[in-house]
PDB file of C-alpha atoms in Angstrom:
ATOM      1  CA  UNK A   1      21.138  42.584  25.603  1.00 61.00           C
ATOM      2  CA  UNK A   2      23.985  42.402  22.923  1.00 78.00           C
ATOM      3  CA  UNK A   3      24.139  39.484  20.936  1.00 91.00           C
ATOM      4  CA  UNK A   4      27.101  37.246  19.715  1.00 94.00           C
ATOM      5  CA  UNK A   5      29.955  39.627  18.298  1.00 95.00           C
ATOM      6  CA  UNK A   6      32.721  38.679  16.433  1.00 96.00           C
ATOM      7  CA  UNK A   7      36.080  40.463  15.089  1.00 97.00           C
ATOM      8  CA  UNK A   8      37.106  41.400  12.436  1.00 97.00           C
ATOM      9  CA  UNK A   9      33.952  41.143   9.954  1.00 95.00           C
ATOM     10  CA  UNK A  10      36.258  40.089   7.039  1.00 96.00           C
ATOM     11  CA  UNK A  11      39.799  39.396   6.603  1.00 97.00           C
ATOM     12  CA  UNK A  12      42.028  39.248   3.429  1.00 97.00           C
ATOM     13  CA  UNK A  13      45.583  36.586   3.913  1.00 97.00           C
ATOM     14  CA  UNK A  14      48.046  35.447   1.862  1.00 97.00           C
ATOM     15  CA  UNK A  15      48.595  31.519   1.950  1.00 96.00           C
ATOM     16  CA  UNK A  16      50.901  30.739   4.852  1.00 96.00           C
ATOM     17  CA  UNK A  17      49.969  33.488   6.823  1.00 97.00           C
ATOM     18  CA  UNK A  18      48.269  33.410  10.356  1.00 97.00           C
ATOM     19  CA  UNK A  19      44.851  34.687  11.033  1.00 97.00           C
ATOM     20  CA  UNK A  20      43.208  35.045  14.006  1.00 98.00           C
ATOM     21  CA  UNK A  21      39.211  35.218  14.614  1.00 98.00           C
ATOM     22  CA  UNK A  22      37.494  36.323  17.780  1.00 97.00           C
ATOM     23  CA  UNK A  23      33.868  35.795  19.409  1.00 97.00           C
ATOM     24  CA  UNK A  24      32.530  36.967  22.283  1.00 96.00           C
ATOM     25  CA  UNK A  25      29.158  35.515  23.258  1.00 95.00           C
ATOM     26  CA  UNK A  26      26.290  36.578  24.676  1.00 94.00           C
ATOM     27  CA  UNK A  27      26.768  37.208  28.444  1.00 92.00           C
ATOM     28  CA  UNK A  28      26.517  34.389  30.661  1.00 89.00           C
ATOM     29  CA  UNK A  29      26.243  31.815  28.138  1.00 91.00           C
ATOM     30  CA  UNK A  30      28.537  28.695  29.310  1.00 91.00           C
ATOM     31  CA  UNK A  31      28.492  27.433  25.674  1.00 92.00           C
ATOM     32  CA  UNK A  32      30.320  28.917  22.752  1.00 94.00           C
ATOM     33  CA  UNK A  33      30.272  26.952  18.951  1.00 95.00           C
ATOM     34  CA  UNK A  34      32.761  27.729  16.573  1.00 97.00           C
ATOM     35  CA  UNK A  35      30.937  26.728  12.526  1.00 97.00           C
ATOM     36  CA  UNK A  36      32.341  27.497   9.359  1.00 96.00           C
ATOM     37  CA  UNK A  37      30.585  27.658   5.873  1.00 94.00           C
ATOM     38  CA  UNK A  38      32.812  26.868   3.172  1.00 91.00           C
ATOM     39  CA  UNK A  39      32.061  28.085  -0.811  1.00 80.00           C
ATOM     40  CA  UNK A  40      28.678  28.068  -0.675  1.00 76.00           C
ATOM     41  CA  UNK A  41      28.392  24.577   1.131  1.00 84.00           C
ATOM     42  CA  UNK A  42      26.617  23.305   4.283  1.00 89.00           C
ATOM     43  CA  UNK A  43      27.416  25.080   7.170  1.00 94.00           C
ATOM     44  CA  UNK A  44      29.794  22.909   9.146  1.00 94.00           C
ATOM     45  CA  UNK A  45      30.357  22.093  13.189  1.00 95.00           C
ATOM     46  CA  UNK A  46      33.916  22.934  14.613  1.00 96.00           C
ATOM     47  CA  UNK A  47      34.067  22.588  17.768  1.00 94.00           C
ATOM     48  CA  UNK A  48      32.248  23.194  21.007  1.00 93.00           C
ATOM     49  CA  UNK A  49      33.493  25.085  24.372  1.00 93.00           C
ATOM     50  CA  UNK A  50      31.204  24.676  27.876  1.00 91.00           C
ATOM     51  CA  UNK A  51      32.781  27.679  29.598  1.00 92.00           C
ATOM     52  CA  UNK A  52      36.752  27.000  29.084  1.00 93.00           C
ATOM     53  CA  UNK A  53      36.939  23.400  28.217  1.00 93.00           C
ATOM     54  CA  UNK A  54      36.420  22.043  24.667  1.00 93.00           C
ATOM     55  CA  UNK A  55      33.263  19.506  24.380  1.00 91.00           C
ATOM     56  CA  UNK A  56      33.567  18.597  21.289  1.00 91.00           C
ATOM     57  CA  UNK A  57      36.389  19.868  18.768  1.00 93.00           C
ATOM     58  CA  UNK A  58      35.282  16.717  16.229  1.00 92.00           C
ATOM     59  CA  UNK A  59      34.625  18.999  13.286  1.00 93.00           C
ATOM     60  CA  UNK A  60      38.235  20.710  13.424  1.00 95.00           C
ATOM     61  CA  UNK A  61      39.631  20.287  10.157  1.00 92.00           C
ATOM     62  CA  UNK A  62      43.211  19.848  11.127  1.00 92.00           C
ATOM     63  CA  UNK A  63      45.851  20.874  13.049  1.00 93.00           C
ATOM     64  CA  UNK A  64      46.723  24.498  11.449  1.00 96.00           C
ATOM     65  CA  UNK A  65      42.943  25.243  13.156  1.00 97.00           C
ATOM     66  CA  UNK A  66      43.463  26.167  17.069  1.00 97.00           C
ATOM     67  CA  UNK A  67      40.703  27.814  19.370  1.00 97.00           C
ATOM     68  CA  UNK A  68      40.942  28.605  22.788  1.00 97.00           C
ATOM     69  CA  UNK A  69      38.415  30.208  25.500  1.00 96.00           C
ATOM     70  CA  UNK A  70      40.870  31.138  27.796  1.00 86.00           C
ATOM     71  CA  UNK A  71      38.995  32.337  31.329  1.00 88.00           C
ATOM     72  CA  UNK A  72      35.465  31.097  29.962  1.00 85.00           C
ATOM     73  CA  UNK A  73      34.284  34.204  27.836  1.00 92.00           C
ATOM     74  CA  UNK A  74      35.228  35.046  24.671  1.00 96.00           C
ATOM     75  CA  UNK A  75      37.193  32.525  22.013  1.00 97.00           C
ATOM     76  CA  UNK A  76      39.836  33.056  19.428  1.00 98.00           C
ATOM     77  CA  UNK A  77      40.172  31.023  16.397  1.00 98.00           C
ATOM     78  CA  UNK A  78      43.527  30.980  15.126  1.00 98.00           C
ATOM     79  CA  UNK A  79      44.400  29.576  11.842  1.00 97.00           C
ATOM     80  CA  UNK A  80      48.314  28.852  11.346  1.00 96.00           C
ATOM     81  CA  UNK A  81      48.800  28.614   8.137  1.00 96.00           C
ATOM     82  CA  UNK A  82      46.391  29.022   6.459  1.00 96.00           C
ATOM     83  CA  UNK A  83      45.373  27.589   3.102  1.00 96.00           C
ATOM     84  CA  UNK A  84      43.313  28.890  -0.220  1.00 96.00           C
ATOM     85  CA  UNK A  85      40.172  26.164   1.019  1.00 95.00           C
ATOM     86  CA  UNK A  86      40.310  27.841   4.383  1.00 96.00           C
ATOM     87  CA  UNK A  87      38.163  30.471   2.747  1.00 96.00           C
ATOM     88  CA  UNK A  88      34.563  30.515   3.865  1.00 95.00           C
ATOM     89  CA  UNK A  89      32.741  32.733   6.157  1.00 95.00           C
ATOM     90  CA  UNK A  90      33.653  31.649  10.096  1.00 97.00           C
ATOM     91  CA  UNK A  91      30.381  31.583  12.620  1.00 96.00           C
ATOM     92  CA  UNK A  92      30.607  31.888  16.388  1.00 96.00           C
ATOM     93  CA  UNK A  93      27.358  31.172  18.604  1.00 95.00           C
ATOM     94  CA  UNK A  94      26.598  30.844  22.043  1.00 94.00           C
ATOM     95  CA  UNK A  95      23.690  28.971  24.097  1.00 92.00           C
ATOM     96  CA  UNK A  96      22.465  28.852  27.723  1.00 86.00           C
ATOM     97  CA  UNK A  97      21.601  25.190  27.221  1.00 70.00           C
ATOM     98  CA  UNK A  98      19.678  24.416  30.493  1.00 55.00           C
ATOM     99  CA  UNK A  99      16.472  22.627  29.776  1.00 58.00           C
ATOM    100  CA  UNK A 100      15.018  23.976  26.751  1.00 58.00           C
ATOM    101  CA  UNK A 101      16.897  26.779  26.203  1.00 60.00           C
ATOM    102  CA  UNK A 102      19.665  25.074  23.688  1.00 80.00           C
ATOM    103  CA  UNK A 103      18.950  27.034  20.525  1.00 88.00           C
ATOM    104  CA  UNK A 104      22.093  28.464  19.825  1.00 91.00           C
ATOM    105  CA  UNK A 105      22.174  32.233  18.792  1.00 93.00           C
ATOM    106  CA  UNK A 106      24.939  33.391  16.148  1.00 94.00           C
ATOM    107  CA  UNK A 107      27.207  35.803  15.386  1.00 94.00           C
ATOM    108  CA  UNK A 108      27.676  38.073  11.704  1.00 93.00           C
ATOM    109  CA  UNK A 109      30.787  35.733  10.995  1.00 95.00           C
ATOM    110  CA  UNK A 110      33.891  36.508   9.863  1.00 96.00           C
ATOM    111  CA  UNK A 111      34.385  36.267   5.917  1.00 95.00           C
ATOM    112  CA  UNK A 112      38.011  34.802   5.555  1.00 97.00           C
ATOM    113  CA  UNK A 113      39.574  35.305   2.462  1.00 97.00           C
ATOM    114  CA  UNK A 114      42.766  33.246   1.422  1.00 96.00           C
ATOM    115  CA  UNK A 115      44.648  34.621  -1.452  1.00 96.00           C
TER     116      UNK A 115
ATOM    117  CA  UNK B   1      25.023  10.059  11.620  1.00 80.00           C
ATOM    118  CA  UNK B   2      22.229  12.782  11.080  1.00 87.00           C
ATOM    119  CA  UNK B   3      21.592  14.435   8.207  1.00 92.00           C
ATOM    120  CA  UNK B   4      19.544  17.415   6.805  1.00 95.00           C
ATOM    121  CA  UNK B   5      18.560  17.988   3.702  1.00 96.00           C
ATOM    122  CA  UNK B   6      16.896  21.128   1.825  1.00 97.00           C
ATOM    123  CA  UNK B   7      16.002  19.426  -1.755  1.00 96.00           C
ATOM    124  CA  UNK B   8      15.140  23.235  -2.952  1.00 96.00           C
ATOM    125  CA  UNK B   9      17.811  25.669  -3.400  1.00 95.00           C
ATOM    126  CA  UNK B  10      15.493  28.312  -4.150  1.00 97.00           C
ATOM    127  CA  UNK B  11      11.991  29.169  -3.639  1.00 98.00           C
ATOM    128  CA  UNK B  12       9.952  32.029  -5.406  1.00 97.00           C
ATOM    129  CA  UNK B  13       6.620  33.290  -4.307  1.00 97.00           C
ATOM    130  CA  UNK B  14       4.442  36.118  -5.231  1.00 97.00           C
ATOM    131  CA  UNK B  15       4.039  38.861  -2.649  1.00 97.00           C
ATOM    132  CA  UNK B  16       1.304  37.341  -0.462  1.00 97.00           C
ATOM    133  CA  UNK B  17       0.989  34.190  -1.386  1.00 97.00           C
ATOM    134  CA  UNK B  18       2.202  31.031   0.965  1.00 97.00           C
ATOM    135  CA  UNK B  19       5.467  30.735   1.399  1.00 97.00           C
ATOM    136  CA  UNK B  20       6.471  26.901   2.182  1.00 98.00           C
ATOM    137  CA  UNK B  21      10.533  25.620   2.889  1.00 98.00           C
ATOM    138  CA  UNK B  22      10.931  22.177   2.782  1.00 98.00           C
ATOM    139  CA  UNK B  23      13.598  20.039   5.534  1.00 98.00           C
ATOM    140  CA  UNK B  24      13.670  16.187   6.030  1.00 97.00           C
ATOM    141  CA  UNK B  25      16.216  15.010   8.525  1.00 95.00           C
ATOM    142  CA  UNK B  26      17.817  12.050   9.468  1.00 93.00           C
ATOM    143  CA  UNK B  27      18.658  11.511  13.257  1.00 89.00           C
ATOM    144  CA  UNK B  28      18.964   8.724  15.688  1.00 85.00           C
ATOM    145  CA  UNK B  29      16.582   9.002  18.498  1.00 83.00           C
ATOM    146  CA  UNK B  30      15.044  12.107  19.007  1.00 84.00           C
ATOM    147  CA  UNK B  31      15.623  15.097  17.300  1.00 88.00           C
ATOM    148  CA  UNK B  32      15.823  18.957  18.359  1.00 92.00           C
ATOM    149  CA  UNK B  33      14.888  20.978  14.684  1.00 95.00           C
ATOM    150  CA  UNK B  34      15.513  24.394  14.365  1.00 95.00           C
ATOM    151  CA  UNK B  35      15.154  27.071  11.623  1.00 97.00           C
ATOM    152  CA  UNK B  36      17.309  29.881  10.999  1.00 96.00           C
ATOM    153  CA  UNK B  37      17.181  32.702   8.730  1.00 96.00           C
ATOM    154  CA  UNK B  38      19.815  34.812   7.423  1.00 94.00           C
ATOM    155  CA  UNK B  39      19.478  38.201   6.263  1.00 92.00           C
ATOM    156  CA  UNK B  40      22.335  39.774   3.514  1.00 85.00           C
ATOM    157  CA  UNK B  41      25.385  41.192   5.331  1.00 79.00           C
ATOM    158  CA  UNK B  42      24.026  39.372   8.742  1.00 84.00           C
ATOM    159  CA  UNK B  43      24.247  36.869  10.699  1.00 87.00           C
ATOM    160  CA  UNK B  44      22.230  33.478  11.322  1.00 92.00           C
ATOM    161  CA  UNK B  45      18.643  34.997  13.458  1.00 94.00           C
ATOM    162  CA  UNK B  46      16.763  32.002  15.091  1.00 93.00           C
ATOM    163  CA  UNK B  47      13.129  31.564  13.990  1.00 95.00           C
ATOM    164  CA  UNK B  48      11.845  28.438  15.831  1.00 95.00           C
ATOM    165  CA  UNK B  49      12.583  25.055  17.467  1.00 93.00           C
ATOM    166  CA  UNK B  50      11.005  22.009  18.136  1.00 93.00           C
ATOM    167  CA  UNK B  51      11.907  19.843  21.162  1.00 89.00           C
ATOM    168  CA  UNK B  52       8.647  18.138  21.569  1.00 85.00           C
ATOM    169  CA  UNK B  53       4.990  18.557  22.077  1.00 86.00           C
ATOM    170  CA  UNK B  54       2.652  20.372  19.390  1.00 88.00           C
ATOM    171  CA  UNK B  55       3.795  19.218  15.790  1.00 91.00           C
ATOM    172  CA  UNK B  56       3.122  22.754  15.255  1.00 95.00           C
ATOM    173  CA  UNK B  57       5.545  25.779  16.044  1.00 95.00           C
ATOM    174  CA  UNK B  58       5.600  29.142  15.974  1.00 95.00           C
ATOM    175  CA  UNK B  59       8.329  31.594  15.801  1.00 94.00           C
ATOM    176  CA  UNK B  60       9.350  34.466  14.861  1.00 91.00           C
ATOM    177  CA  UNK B  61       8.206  37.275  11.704  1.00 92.00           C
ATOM    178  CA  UNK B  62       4.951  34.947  11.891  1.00 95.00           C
ATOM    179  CA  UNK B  63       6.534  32.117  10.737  1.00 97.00           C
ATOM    180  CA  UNK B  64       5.500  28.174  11.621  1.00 97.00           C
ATOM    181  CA  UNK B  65       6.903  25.042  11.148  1.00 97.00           C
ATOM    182  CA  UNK B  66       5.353  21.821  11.279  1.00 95.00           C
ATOM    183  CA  UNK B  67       7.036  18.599  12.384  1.00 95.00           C
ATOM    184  CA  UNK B  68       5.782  15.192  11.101  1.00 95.00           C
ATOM    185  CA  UNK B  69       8.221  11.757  12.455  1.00 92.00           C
ATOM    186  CA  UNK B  70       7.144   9.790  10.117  1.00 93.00           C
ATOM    187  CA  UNK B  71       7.737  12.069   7.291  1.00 94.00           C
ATOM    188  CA  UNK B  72      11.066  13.343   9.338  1.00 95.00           C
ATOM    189  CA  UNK B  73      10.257  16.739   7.742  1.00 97.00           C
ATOM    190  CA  UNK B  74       9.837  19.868   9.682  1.00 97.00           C
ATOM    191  CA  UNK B  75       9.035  21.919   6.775  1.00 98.00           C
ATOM    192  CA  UNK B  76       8.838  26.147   7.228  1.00 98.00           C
ATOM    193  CA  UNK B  77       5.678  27.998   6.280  1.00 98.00           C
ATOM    194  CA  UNK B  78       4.522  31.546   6.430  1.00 97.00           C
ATOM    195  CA  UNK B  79       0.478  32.004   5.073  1.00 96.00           C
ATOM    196  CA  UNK B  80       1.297  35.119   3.473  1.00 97.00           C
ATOM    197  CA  UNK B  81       4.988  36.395   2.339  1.00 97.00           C
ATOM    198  CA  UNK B  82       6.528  39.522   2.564  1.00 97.00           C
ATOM    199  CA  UNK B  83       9.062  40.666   0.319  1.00 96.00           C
ATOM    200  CA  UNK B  84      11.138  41.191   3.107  1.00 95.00           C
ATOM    201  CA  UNK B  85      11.010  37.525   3.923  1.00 96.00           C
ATOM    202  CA  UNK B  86      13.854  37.517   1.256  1.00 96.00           C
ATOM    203  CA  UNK B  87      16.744  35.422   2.578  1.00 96.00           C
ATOM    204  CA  UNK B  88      18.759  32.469   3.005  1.00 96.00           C
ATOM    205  CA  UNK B  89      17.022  29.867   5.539  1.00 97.00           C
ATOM    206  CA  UNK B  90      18.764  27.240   7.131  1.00 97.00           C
ATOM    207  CA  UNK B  91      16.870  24.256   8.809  1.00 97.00           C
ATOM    208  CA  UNK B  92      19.080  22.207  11.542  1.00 96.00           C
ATOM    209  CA  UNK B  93      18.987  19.366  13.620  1.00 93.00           C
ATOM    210  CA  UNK B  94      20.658  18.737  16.737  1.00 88.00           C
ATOM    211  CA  UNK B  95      20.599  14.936  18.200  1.00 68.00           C
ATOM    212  CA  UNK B  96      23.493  13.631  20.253  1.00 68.00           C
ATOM    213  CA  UNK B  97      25.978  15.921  21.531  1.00 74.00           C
ATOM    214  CA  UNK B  98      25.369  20.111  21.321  1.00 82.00           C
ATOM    215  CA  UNK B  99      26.039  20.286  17.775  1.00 88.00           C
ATOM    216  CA  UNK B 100      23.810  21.495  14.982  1.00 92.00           C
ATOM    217  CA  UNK B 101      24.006  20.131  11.877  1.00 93.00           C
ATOM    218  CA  UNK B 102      22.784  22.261   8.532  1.00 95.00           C
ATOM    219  CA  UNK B 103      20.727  21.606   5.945  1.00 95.00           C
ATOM    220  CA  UNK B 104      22.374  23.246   2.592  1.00 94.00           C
ATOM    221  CA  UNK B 105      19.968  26.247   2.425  1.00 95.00           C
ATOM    222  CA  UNK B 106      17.016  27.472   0.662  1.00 97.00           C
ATOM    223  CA  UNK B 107      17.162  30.947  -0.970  1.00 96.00           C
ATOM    224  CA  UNK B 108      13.872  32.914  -0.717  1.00 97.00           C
ATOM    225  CA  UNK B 109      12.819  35.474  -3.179  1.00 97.00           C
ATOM    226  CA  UNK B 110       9.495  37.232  -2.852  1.00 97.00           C
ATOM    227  CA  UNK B 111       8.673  39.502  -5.746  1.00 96.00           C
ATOM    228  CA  UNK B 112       6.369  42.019  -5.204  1.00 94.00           C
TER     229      UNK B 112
END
């Protein structure tokens, strides 16, 4: 079974420029979680998806941070423009989430780099 | 709100010896604790979760973690490391909502 994939593996923008992430999770999982990890720091929620519709988008940043799950699989994170603390590494994961099955398996990330 | 917190951010340990990660969390009502290791270059691998039941869980790579409420740990352990047990290891706690929230991370380094 292939796990959580995401595209490209790193990325290297100029301030101001547009960036966009993808994910596609594990097949057949209704959930998809969007995390970031910023310098080092915690890694922080984003925002949730149960198949197209967003749960839970309380840990977007701001508006310059868009994601969308158009038809239920994969996501795209698109960052518009982006800024120097937008660097971090970018985490997708997915989860079944019926009954016990809610741990949440993750993608490599994408390492953003804002110059 | 809940809250994790990893008060080490790096453990060393002797090739065989115990290897112990400590997590306390702070959660209203029940929690859902997970660990996760990551590997260099790789993604975040699941190890364990507890929902409820036995304090103590097993996971992956032989790894266990025991959960104590009124301690609100759920602290990692492995009896005997491997060297290839270095790594970053997150603990996490999920409560209201589908979100996990992260402890900062423990670096592991087992020396041979």
């Amino acid at each position: 079974e292939a796990g959580v994939t995401q595209f490209p593996s790193h990325s290297v923008i100029e301030k101001g420029q547009t960036v966009t992430l993808r994910c596609d999770p594990i097949s057949g999982h209704d959930n998809l979680y969007w995390y970031r990890r910023v310098m080092g720091k915690e890694i922080k929620f984003l925002l949730h998806f149960v198949k197209e519709s967003k749960q839970d988008e309380s840990g977007m940043p701001n508006n310059r941070f868009l994601a969308e799950r158009t038809g239920g699989t994969y996501s795209t994170l698109k960052v518009q423009p982006a800024e120097l603390e937008d660097s971090g590494v970018y985490f997708c994961a997915s989860s079944l989430n019926p009954g016990s099955a809610i741990e949440q398996f993750f993608g490599p990330g994408t390492r953003l780099t804002v110059l | 709100a809940q809250s994790v917190a990893q008060p080490e951010d790096q453990v060393n340990v002797a090739e065989g010896n115990p290897l112990t990660v400590k997590c306390t969390y702070s959660v209203s009502g029940n929690p859902y604790l997970f660990w996760y290791v990551q590997y260099p270059n790789r993604g975040l691998q699941f190890l364990l979760k507890y929902i409820t039941g036995d304090n103590l869980v097993k996971g992956s790579y032989g790894f266990e973690a025991e959960f104590n409420k009124s301690q609100t740990s759920f602290h990692l352990k492995k009896p005997s490391a491997l060297v290839s047990d270095s790594a970053l290891y997150f603990c996490a706690v999920k409560a209201a909502g589908n979100k996990l929230t992260f402890g900062g991370g423990t670096r592991v380094l087992v020396k041979p």
